[in-house]
Amino acid sequence: MRRLLIALLLAATPALAEPARAPRQMVATASPHATEAALTILRAGGTAVDAAIAAQAALSVAEPHASGLLGGAFVLVWDEGQRRLRYYEGIASAPAASADRLAAGGIGPATVARSGRAVAVPGAIAALALAREAHGRLHWAELIAPAIALAENGFPLPPYLAQVIRTRAPELRRIPALRALYFDAAGEPLAPGAPFRNPDQAEALRLLAVQGPAAIHGGPIGEALVAATQAHPVPGWTTMEDLRAYRAVERDPVCMVAFAHQICTASPPSSGGVAVLQTLGIAERLGIARAERNSAEAAHLFLEASRLATADRRRWIGDPDRVAVPLRGLVDAGYLDDRAALASADRAMTNVTPGTPADQRGTLPGESDPWAEAATTQIVIVDARGNAVSLTTTNNLNFGAELAAMGVTLNNGMTNFATSPGTAEAPAQNRLEPGKRPVTTMAPTMVMGADGRPVIVLGAGGGARIPDAVAAALIDLLAHGANAEAATARPRIGAQNGVEELERGTPLEALAPALTALGHAPRVVVMNTGMQIIRRLADGTLEGAADPRRDGIAAGD
């Protein structure tokens, strides 16, 4: 019976498409409109960072549930001229007037998560602006022009966006600004392929094209954000002073060797980057490269590595400007040896607790992620000069706070703080505090080749599932020789979401009985992590893929 089930699942799994290939430059995003916007900029002589700005602006229009002008972002940039990897952090942060708890005063967590109070001070455009200062060539007006045309002229509503609108229709319909955008005259959600325009966002984009980031951080777009948050029944804390004071930060990426490659990713306040590296390091030590791909043995080893990494990231990661983070200790080879030794090849661990890295300071209680949801989006770009960008950008949950300002979705980044709703308890590392950066699982990543240049540029959306998606794809690419399409589309598995998960409708679903026999408690669920990958092949050409779970494409010249 089990063999029959596996055969049926494999038969139901569509054959993989071939990855996109290009000789010089490539873009992969979750929207064909964003991919084309970025390619337009590359063809005009822009850099990978210039193209990333164009893609982000287009995604604000074409994928408004996942990211936008008023969200947060991590930008990992390879500068070919400098032969240097740089990391620009622009996560949405807590306003100066923030209280110590998001849900308080009789307001429940579900209500506050979709309210003015949930809106954090945005930083995505500030981070991209900081990267542009060092790596850009073109003017803001050129970079934003494709998105303006997209918002003004419109396009057929993409299938995945239509699906998200249908899923949250009862909530979105109640908000006049969102109802006007995403519903027809009869109050029904727009159908896939329906004409969609956003002239209000076109006006916001025109302001950004002329004024640059100042249009948000002290200008009319920022004023619209503040007005929208303060008009909500649960009003926001963000002020114009917060917007003017916000600064994106350049930080050092965190790197580690795994599967014979140097792998670099976002450092804290990203917890996802550390989780990716720990999962890879532990899984390698457990012998996952010797296990058959997508077998029960491989799934067991991956889940154990993910569980150990999850425990550590939840305990130790926080805003590095506010709390001590034992970053080097968490990716130390000896420490990972000790963590891997806790796992067994034939039995799931009964209790997984955080470790004690060598440079740890203080002790903290653990906490789960109360706001997990598959949101966020990923952009990967390699330009003809050899520069590369991995940009993970987010409104946090799908449609963020379920508010809009000038047609732009507002983030609900405040829910990234590890408050315990309705109580005074919260881990100090990620407790809500005025001006603090929250922890997030976003993990833009690059893998370096023998020449020290990127050979893989990747990342994913998907909330707490991001680290598992990135780590599993890298194991496919580095240990099993998969191409970009196979690694992007591979069935999802992981434990970063607080429980062990297998992706519904994939061959991994058939592994549930075998994993249960090993002591796991897997849940079969929808795991929509939007991953994008670009690989540099041995002949110097590029191969790329966009996650088939969403609407995107990879393309190049």
XYZ file of C-alpha atoms in Angstrom:
557
model
C 0.000 0.000 0.000
C 2.790 2.428 0.910
C 4.571 1.797 -2.412
C 1.306 2.395 -4.244
C 0.802 5.695 -2.380
C 4.293 6.858 -3.256
C 3.740 5.908 -6.905
C 0.470 7.839 -6.999
C 2.078 10.901 -5.428
C 4.969 10.822 -7.853
C 2.552 10.450 -10.761
C 0.585 13.452 -9.504
C 3.733 15.593 -9.227
C 4.194 17.585 -12.450
C 7.468 17.196 -14.324
C 9.923 19.941 -13.489
C 10.487 22.654 -16.031
C 14.015 23.363 -17.144
C 15.706 26.232 -15.321
C 16.101 29.521 -17.155
C 19.550 30.107 -18.651
C 21.372 33.258 -19.714
C 24.921 34.104 -20.780
C 25.450 37.403 -18.923
C 22.775 38.565 -16.477
C 19.673 37.197 -14.784
C 16.771 38.107 -12.498
C 14.382 35.875 -10.567
C 11.416 37.282 -8.641
C 7.916 36.245 -7.602
C 6.321 38.298 -10.408
C 7.013 38.442 -14.154
C 6.366 42.193 -13.950
C 9.091 42.640 -11.325
C 11.495 40.429 -13.264
C 10.892 42.479 -16.415
C 11.283 45.775 -14.506
C 14.655 44.636 -13.181
C 15.806 43.436 -16.604
C 14.801 46.797 -18.098
C 17.155 48.502 -15.650
C 20.001 46.052 -16.333
C 19.614 46.607 -20.079
C 19.811 50.366 -19.470
C 23.204 49.943 -17.802
C 22.032 49.729 -14.220
C 23.644 47.536 -11.595
C 22.198 44.603 -9.683
C 21.273 46.995 -6.861
C 19.575 49.390 -9.292
C 17.606 46.453 -10.679
C 16.655 45.307 -7.170
C 15.118 48.726 -6.471
C 13.085 48.497 -9.678
C 11.956 44.979 -8.761
C 10.960 46.009 -5.246
C 8.921 48.919 -6.581
C 7.175 46.629 -9.073
C 6.473 44.007 -6.400
C 4.850 46.710 -4.273
C 2.279 46.905 -7.084
C 2.110 43.310 -8.346
C 2.632 41.378 -5.101
C 1.256 43.853 -2.512
C 0.414 41.204 0.069
C 4.062 40.179 0.500
C 6.210 43.332 0.342
C 6.227 46.953 -0.662
C 7.497 50.477 -0.284
C 6.472 50.532 3.380
C 7.894 47.206 4.584
C 11.272 45.974 5.780
C 14.163 44.287 3.978
C 17.584 42.657 4.161
C 19.888 43.337 1.198
C 22.929 41.111 0.603
C 25.189 42.574 -2.113
C 28.229 41.131 -3.848
C 30.360 43.971 -5.258
C 32.443 42.448 -8.047
C 34.737 45.480 -8.344
C 35.597 45.425 -4.650
C 35.433 41.603 -4.438
C 33.471 42.165 -1.245
C 30.176 40.968 0.227
C 28.103 43.633 1.982
C 24.869 43.464 3.956
C 22.350 46.295 4.387
C 19.694 45.863 7.087
C 16.390 47.718 6.858
C 13.984 45.779 9.029
C 10.902 47.718 10.143
C 11.502 48.879 13.730
C 9.503 49.829 16.811
C 8.375 53.483 17.091
C 9.729 55.604 19.925
C 6.329 55.653 21.654
C 5.994 51.842 21.736
C 4.751 50.272 24.937
C 6.259 47.035 26.234
C 3.363 44.932 24.937
C 1.622 44.990 21.588
C -1.580 43.284 22.765
C -2.808 45.001 25.916
C -5.764 46.884 27.342
C -8.220 44.135 26.507
C -7.220 44.039 22.826
C -6.460 40.504 21.676
C -3.437 39.501 19.579
C -5.467 38.693 16.460
C -7.027 42.164 16.513
C -3.835 44.051 17.165
C -1.935 42.106 14.479
C -4.119 43.737 11.812
C -4.263 47.268 13.165
C -2.543 50.618 13.172
C -0.581 49.569 16.246
C 1.018 46.672 14.336
C 2.671 49.036 11.836
C 6.402 49.377 12.424
C 8.658 52.139 11.087
C 9.429 50.942 7.526
C 12.985 50.429 6.323
C 12.985 48.587 2.991
C 13.496 51.653 0.801
C 16.019 53.099 3.281
C 18.089 49.902 3.066
C 17.943 49.890 -0.734
C 18.908 53.575 -0.764
C 21.932 52.841 1.425
C 22.952 50.043 -0.931
C 22.398 52.309 -3.937
C 24.792 54.918 -2.517
C 27.595 52.364 -2.683
C 26.567 50.242 -5.670
C 24.034 52.131 -7.835
C 24.420 54.029 -11.103
C 20.977 55.228 -12.221
C 18.668 57.913 -10.842
C 15.581 57.150 -8.760
C 13.301 58.352 -11.565
C 14.725 55.717 -13.931
C 14.493 52.973 -11.320
C 10.866 53.663 -10.422
C 9.534 54.284 -13.945
C 8.592 50.642 -14.694
C 6.559 50.373 -11.487
C 4.762 53.653 -12.187
C 3.703 52.359 -15.601
C 2.596 49.057 -14.057
C 0.437 50.739 -11.414
C -1.012 53.291 -13.835
C -1.707 51.055 -16.824
C -2.650 47.921 -14.913
C -2.237 44.216 -15.613
C -4.242 40.991 -15.259
C -4.529 39.982 -11.593
C -2.001 37.173 -10.970
C -3.323 33.794 -9.742
C -1.436 33.699 -6.455
C -2.431 37.243 -5.517
C -6.056 36.356 -6.335
C -5.754 33.307 -4.073
C -4.445 35.390 -1.156
C -7.258 37.917 -1.625
C -9.861 35.139 -1.574
C -8.323 33.612 1.535
C -8.535 36.868 3.479
C -11.617 38.313 1.753
C -13.770 38.746 4.903
C -11.040 40.798 6.567
C -9.922 42.796 3.526
C -13.476 43.636 2.480
C -14.023 45.594 5.722
C -11.270 48.113 4.913
C -12.506 50.726 2.397
C -9.081 51.358 0.832
C -8.525 47.631 0.287
C -12.086 46.908 -0.810
C -11.735 49.537 -3.530
C -8.547 47.900 -4.802
C -9.182 44.177 -4.589
C -12.966 43.703 -4.932
C -15.446 44.269 -7.733
C -18.549 46.469 -7.631
C -20.570 43.613 -6.119
C -18.081 43.210 -3.276
C -16.610 39.970 -4.622
C -12.832 39.365 -4.730
C -11.300 40.089 -8.101
C -10.883 36.907 -10.138
C -7.574 35.733 -11.579
C -6.943 37.618 -14.795
C -9.250 40.511 -13.917
C -7.902 43.957 -14.889
C -6.069 45.482 -11.930
C -4.785 49.039 -11.517
C -3.514 51.019 -8.547
C -3.461 54.720 -9.508
C -2.988 55.813 -5.886
C 0.216 53.820 -5.681
C 1.268 55.246 -9.040
C 1.131 58.671 -7.382
C 3.177 57.412 -4.410
C 5.734 55.990 -6.822
C 5.958 59.322 -8.653
C 6.770 60.984 -5.342
C 9.459 58.375 -4.666
C 10.887 58.882 -8.159
C 11.289 62.618 -7.548
C 12.092 62.791 -3.842
C 13.756 59.419 -3.236
C 13.504 57.933 0.276
C 12.664 61.363 1.709
C 9.152 60.906 0.306
C 8.695 58.219 2.968
C 11.031 59.372 5.715
C 9.566 62.823 6.278
C 7.534 63.422 3.132
C 3.995 62.891 1.814
C 4.083 59.073 1.689
C 5.146 59.037 5.326
C 2.378 61.485 6.197
C -0.151 59.173 4.560
C 1.202 56.220 6.563
C 0.890 58.083 9.863
C -2.628 59.257 9.019
C -3.759 55.736 8.119
C -2.344 54.167 11.272
C -3.718 56.824 13.599
C -7.185 56.667 12.044
C -7.529 52.975 12.891
C -9.649 52.008 15.948
C -6.432 50.538 17.404
C -4.229 53.484 16.455
C -0.559 53.201 15.634
C 2.465 54.535 17.453
C 4.480 55.584 14.377
C 5.025 59.337 13.968
C 6.735 61.558 11.427
C 9.597 61.894 13.905
C 10.066 58.109 13.804
C 10.130 58.135 10.010
C 12.654 60.961 9.874
C 14.865 59.287 12.485
C 14.939 55.831 10.870
C 18.332 54.690 9.583
C 19.173 51.569 7.653
C 22.362 49.924 8.908
C 25.260 48.227 7.166
C 26.268 45.131 9.121
C 28.720 42.297 8.590
C 27.221 39.160 7.052
C 27.747 35.869 8.881
C 29.606 33.095 7.055
C 30.450 29.443 7.639
C 31.849 26.520 5.661
C 29.421 23.665 4.949
C 29.422 21.060 2.182
C 32.874 22.325 1.120
C 31.610 25.845 0.362
C 31.717 29.170 2.135
C 28.087 30.133 2.771
C 27.209 33.694 3.765
C 23.907 35.129 4.915
C 22.253 37.858 6.957
C 23.418 38.329 10.537
C 21.156 39.483 13.422
C 18.567 40.867 13.724
C 18.046 38.049 11.233
C 17.575 34.790 13.106
C 17.000 33.030 9.797
C 20.589 33.379 8.634
C 21.992 31.691 11.736
C 19.303 29.003 11.483
C 20.278 28.269 7.863
C 23.946 27.884 8.781
C 23.260 25.779 11.873
C 20.840 23.498 10.008
C 23.395 22.958 7.250
C 26.266 22.362 9.664
C 24.340 19.914 11.830
C 22.762 18.078 8.889
C 26.177 17.669 7.278
C 27.590 16.217 10.500
C 24.648 13.810 10.701
C 25.514 12.424 7.250
C 22.601 13.794 5.225
C 24.711 13.798 2.036
C 24.854 9.999 2.221
C 21.080 9.633 2.613
C 18.870 9.213 -0.410
C 17.276 12.491 -1.433
C 13.684 12.834 -0.133
C 13.952 9.557 1.808
C 12.674 8.995 5.339
C 16.303 8.883 6.522
C 17.108 12.258 4.951
C 13.869 13.761 6.268
C 14.631 12.525 9.789
C 18.145 13.982 9.770
C 16.940 17.290 8.368
C 14.158 17.609 10.942
C 16.581 16.945 13.805
C 18.976 19.596 12.499
C 16.100 22.046 12.062
C 14.798 21.418 15.570
C 18.201 22.090 17.113
C 18.646 25.277 15.058
C 15.134 26.458 15.951
C 15.813 26.134 19.669
C 18.967 28.222 19.388
C 17.594 30.990 17.183
C 14.585 31.493 19.455
C 16.714 31.803 22.537
C 19.782 33.723 21.480
C 18.992 36.087 18.561
C 17.946 39.706 19.067
C 18.701 43.251 17.936
C 22.528 43.343 18.082
C 22.450 47.057 18.900
C 20.416 46.379 22.046
C 21.362 42.903 23.326
C 24.419 40.663 23.298
C 24.093 37.986 20.612
C 26.562 35.032 20.715
C 26.815 34.976 16.938
C 30.255 33.433 16.474
C 29.603 30.851 19.143
C 26.401 29.723 17.446
C 28.219 28.833 14.197
C 31.462 27.611 15.801
C 32.513 24.200 14.442
C 33.032 22.687 17.879
C 29.670 23.906 19.069
C 27.940 22.410 16.028
C 29.783 19.124 16.702
C 28.268 19.100 20.184
C 24.791 19.940 18.911
C 24.890 17.262 16.219
C 25.969 14.683 18.800
C 22.592 15.114 20.517
C 20.765 13.587 17.545
C 20.427 9.903 16.710
C 20.172 8.281 13.288
C 17.285 6.054 14.317
C 15.218 7.998 16.846
C 13.850 11.529 17.152
C 14.999 13.561 20.137
C 12.326 13.700 22.815
C 13.245 17.135 24.108
C 15.175 19.807 22.217
C 16.568 22.711 24.214
C 18.888 25.587 23.318
C 22.601 25.030 23.629
C 25.171 27.160 25.413
C 27.538 28.662 22.829
C 31.012 29.615 24.008
C 30.448 33.370 24.029
C 26.902 33.332 25.426
C 25.891 36.009 27.901
C 22.835 35.674 30.103
C 19.988 33.173 30.060
C 16.603 33.530 28.469
C 13.343 31.586 28.299
C 12.308 30.157 24.940
C 9.290 31.326 22.981
C 7.349 30.171 19.955
C 6.442 32.311 16.961
C 2.809 33.384 17.532
C 2.406 35.182 14.216
C 3.683 32.577 11.715
C 2.248 32.907 8.197
C 3.608 32.405 4.698
C 4.368 35.938 3.544
C 7.504 37.859 2.424
C 9.163 37.689 -1.006
C 12.583 37.163 -2.564
C 14.557 38.870 -5.338
C 17.833 37.493 -6.743
C 19.860 39.271 -9.411
C 23.237 38.848 -11.101
C 24.289 41.606 -13.497
C 26.649 41.498 -16.478
C 29.498 42.957 -14.399
C 29.314 40.065 -11.921
C 27.580 41.997 -9.129
C 24.856 40.096 -7.293
C 21.956 40.844 -4.952
C 19.886 38.623 -2.700
C 17.053 40.744 -1.327
C 14.449 39.409 1.080
C 11.676 41.933 1.645
C 8.447 41.821 3.598
C 5.205 43.300 4.862
C 5.438 40.535 7.479
C 2.077 38.729 7.321
C 0.105 38.603 4.064
C -1.280 42.127 3.498
C 0.571 43.251 6.621
C -1.627 45.315 8.938
C -4.469 45.165 6.392
C -4.210 48.917 5.916
C -3.052 51.006 2.973
C -1.632 54.489 2.489
C -1.672 55.939 -1.037
C -2.448 52.447 -2.315
C 0.617 50.953 -0.591
C 0.159 48.073 1.866
C 1.304 48.861 5.412
C 3.502 46.337 7.196
C 2.647 44.708 10.508
C 6.269 44.285 11.516
C 5.537 44.924 15.190
C 4.246 41.350 15.387
C 7.825 40.146 14.881
C 8.597 41.016 18.481
C 8.450 38.035 20.855
C 5.857 39.452 23.199
C 3.609 36.985 24.988
C 0.176 38.408 24.138
C -1.857 39.399 27.153
C 0.923 38.808 29.695
C 3.978 40.660 30.952
C 6.343 37.831 29.946
C 8.604 38.088 26.916
C 12.168 36.953 26.131
C 14.569 39.850 26.701
C 16.429 39.227 23.430
C 13.391 40.064 21.314
C 11.108 41.905 23.733
C 9.296 44.904 22.317
C 11.109 48.143 23.226
C 11.019 51.656 21.729
C 13.301 51.981 18.717
C 14.302 48.319 18.760
C 14.714 46.096 15.694
C 12.673 42.860 15.876
C 14.026 39.437 15.023
C 12.980 37.979 11.681
C 13.654 34.697 9.883
C 14.508 36.340 6.541
C 17.743 34.815 5.225
C 19.131 36.172 1.933
C 22.107 33.926 1.179
C 25.054 33.504 -1.167
C 27.393 30.541 -1.674
C 30.968 31.302 -2.680
C 32.979 29.316 -5.194
C 36.659 28.431 -5.171
C 37.440 31.841 -6.692
C 35.705 33.619 -3.805
C 32.832 34.837 -6.011
C 29.173 33.861 -5.651
C 28.160 30.626 -7.377
C 24.661 30.497 -5.834
C 22.417 33.441 -4.971
C 19.174 32.514 -3.244
C 16.575 33.226 -0.588
C 12.915 32.672 0.162
C 9.719 34.101 1.546
C 7.471 32.172 3.887
C 7.750 33.420 7.457
C 9.320 31.013 9.918
C 9.673 28.401 7.167
C 12.298 30.470 5.344
C 15.408 28.937 7.004
C 14.255 25.383 6.299
C 13.488 26.201 2.660
C 16.897 27.808 2.102
C 18.826 25.071 3.933
C 17.007 22.232 2.139
C 17.603 23.859 -1.254
C 21.300 24.237 -0.489
C 21.585 20.574 0.482
C 19.949 19.679 -2.844
C 22.338 21.932 -4.753
C 25.580 21.176 -2.896
C 25.166 17.573 -1.786
C 22.944 16.122 -4.502
C 23.891 18.159 -7.579
C 20.368 19.460 -8.225
C 19.814 22.273 -10.699
C 18.134 25.558 -9.766
C 14.659 24.450 -10.857
C 14.775 21.193 -8.886
C 16.076 22.931 -5.766
C 13.494 25.705 -5.997
C 10.556 23.373 -6.522
C 11.665 20.651 -4.081
C 9.053 19.493 -1.530
C 9.197 21.548 1.654
C 10.066 20.104 5.054
C 11.104 21.595 8.365
C 10.588 22.381 12.012
C 11.346 26.119 12.184
C 7.629 26.877 12.457
C 7.529 25.280 15.910
C 6.211 21.898 14.700
C 7.501 19.305 12.256
C 5.974 19.867 8.825
C 5.776 18.051 5.487
C 4.404 19.747 2.385
C 0.940 18.622 1.390
C 0.525 17.199 -2.089
C 4.185 16.178 -2.501
C 6.037 12.857 -2.205
C 7.179 13.861 1.289
C 3.593 13.418 2.493
C 4.091 9.655 2.154
C 6.973 9.776 4.662
C 4.707 10.673 7.582
C 4.210 7.064 8.809
C 7.944 6.281 8.707
C 8.799 9.516 10.514
C 6.109 8.849 13.121
C 7.691 5.445 13.750
C 10.984 7.244 14.468
C 9.286 9.384 17.117
C 8.439 12.458 15.068
C 5.019 14.070 14.995
C 4.850 15.488 11.470
C 1.961 17.587 10.224
C 1.078 17.595 6.534
C 0.386 21.216 5.608
C 0.536 23.767 2.795
C 4.051 25.256 2.829
C 4.118 28.177 0.429
C 7.671 29.472 0.579
C 8.468 31.616 -2.436
C 12.101 30.785 -3.262
C 14.277 32.207 -6.024
C 17.704 30.870 -7.079
C 20.430 31.870 -9.536
C 23.507 29.689 -10.088
C 26.747 30.530 -11.876
C 27.763 27.463 -13.860
C 31.288 26.246 -14.593
C 31.273 27.883 -18.049
C 30.337 31.260 -16.530
C 26.741 31.229 -17.750
C 23.781 31.585 -15.412
C 20.944 29.258 -14.468
C 17.918 30.398 -12.496
C 14.460 29.501 -11.277
C 11.494 31.108 -9.527
C 9.317 29.163 -7.112
C 6.426 27.487 -8.989
C 4.216 27.935 -5.908
C 3.869 31.633 -6.772
C 3.579 33.710 -9.939
C 7.221 34.463 -10.660
C 9.766 33.787 -13.365
C 13.522 33.814 -13.855
C 14.828 35.419 -17.037
C 18.000 36.957 -18.380
C 20.136 37.980 -21.334
